[in-house]
Amino acid sequence: MATDRDFIDYVAEQIALGPRLTHRKMFGEYAFYVDDKVVAFACDNSLFVKPSAAASELAPLLPQRPPYPGAKDYPVADELLDDSDALRRLILRTAELMPLPKPHRKPATR
């Protein structure tokens, strides 16, 4: 089951970071970005936060499961969706810990 656009809008509203939070559709699901850093995925209408020390520090009791078959376990932040402040803290701390995206290489011209 693909993630509904209403779910994406709700998650974005709950995180409430304005233009700092973006999302892109990927393979029928979505990736969330803060300042161009991938911080979470929405798969089957669940929010999977990138594994990092942020989840261990701020939400150690979140259940974990793979977002798609063959993936490693990710913290599932569905229970934080109604706690905007806790969810925002987790997402911002995750962003702090994620590396900057690699710059896109321009194709060689001949």
XYZ file of C-alpha atoms in Angstrom:
110
model
C 0.000 0.000 0.000
C 1.478 3.355 -0.995
C 1.478 6.299 1.364
C -1.434 8.734 1.024
C -0.727 12.376 0.246
C -2.969 13.293 3.214
C -0.551 11.437 5.508
C 2.417 13.391 4.088
C 0.603 16.686 4.607
C -0.289 15.702 8.177
C 3.297 14.735 9.036
C 4.609 18.000 7.578
C 2.015 19.961 9.537
C 2.942 18.177 12.773
C 6.686 18.707 12.322
C 5.978 22.375 11.547
C 9.328 23.496 10.164
C 7.955 25.492 7.255
C 10.209 25.587 4.192
C 13.069 23.800 6.014
C 11.085 20.554 5.727
C 10.599 19.195 2.237
C 9.541 15.862 0.837
C 9.968 13.968 -2.408
C 8.109 11.024 -3.800
C 10.332 7.985 -4.225
C 9.179 4.600 -5.534
C 5.573 5.254 -4.491
C 6.619 6.360 -1.007
C 8.193 9.582 0.317
C 11.427 10.871 1.816
C 11.453 13.834 4.214
C 14.357 16.277 4.202
C 15.445 18.993 6.622
C 17.869 21.445 5.048
C 18.438 18.947 2.207
C 19.344 16.114 4.597
C 17.221 12.952 4.522
C 15.731 12.504 8.002
C 12.765 10.170 7.554
C 10.703 8.091 5.175
C 6.960 7.656 4.911
C 6.094 4.108 3.900
C 2.626 2.532 4.082
C 1.372 5.566 6.041
C 3.972 5.150 8.780
C 6.854 7.500 9.620
C 10.283 5.852 9.707
C 13.041 8.041 11.162
C 16.607 7.550 9.961
C 18.439 5.410 12.499
C 20.826 7.533 14.571
C 21.691 8.436 18.128
C 18.787 10.916 18.031
C 16.160 8.176 18.321
C 18.168 6.403 21.027
C 18.463 9.649 23.019
C 15.027 11.194 22.505
C 12.703 8.255 21.859
C 14.383 4.999 22.891
C 11.102 3.103 23.204
C 9.942 3.611 19.627
C 9.230 0.294 17.918
C 11.525 -0.630 15.063
C 10.822 -2.409 11.808
C 11.975 -2.227 8.195
C 10.200 0.370 6.038
C 10.257 -1.997 3.050
C 11.249 -5.620 2.456
C 14.973 -6.180 2.735
C 15.688 -2.939 4.616
C 17.238 -2.717 8.059
C 15.081 -1.723 11.019
C 14.178 1.948 11.430
C 12.520 3.627 14.421
C 8.801 4.048 13.677
C 7.638 7.432 14.984
C 3.882 6.970 14.471
C 3.192 7.337 18.189
C 4.822 10.796 18.118
C 2.582 12.131 15.359
C 0.206 13.679 17.885
C 3.071 15.192 19.916
C 4.327 17.889 17.584
C 7.060 19.133 19.936
C 8.567 15.690 20.540
C 8.394 14.831 16.846
C 10.019 18.133 15.836
C 12.839 17.638 18.384
C 13.488 14.139 17.042
C 13.501 15.279 13.417
C 15.743 18.291 14.090
C 18.208 16.229 16.143
C 18.264 13.594 13.413
C 19.052 16.326 10.863
C 21.938 17.553 13.028
C 23.460 14.066 12.942
C 23.008 13.383 9.235
C 25.814 14.222 6.797
C 25.409 16.934 4.207
C 24.320 15.578 0.843
C 27.082 15.038 -1.677
C 27.134 17.654 -4.422
C 25.798 16.520 -7.771
C 28.477 15.958 -10.358
C 28.052 17.648 -13.662
C 28.382 15.286 -16.599
C 31.571 15.679 -18.593
C 31.176 17.593 -21.822
C 32.976 16.724 -24.991
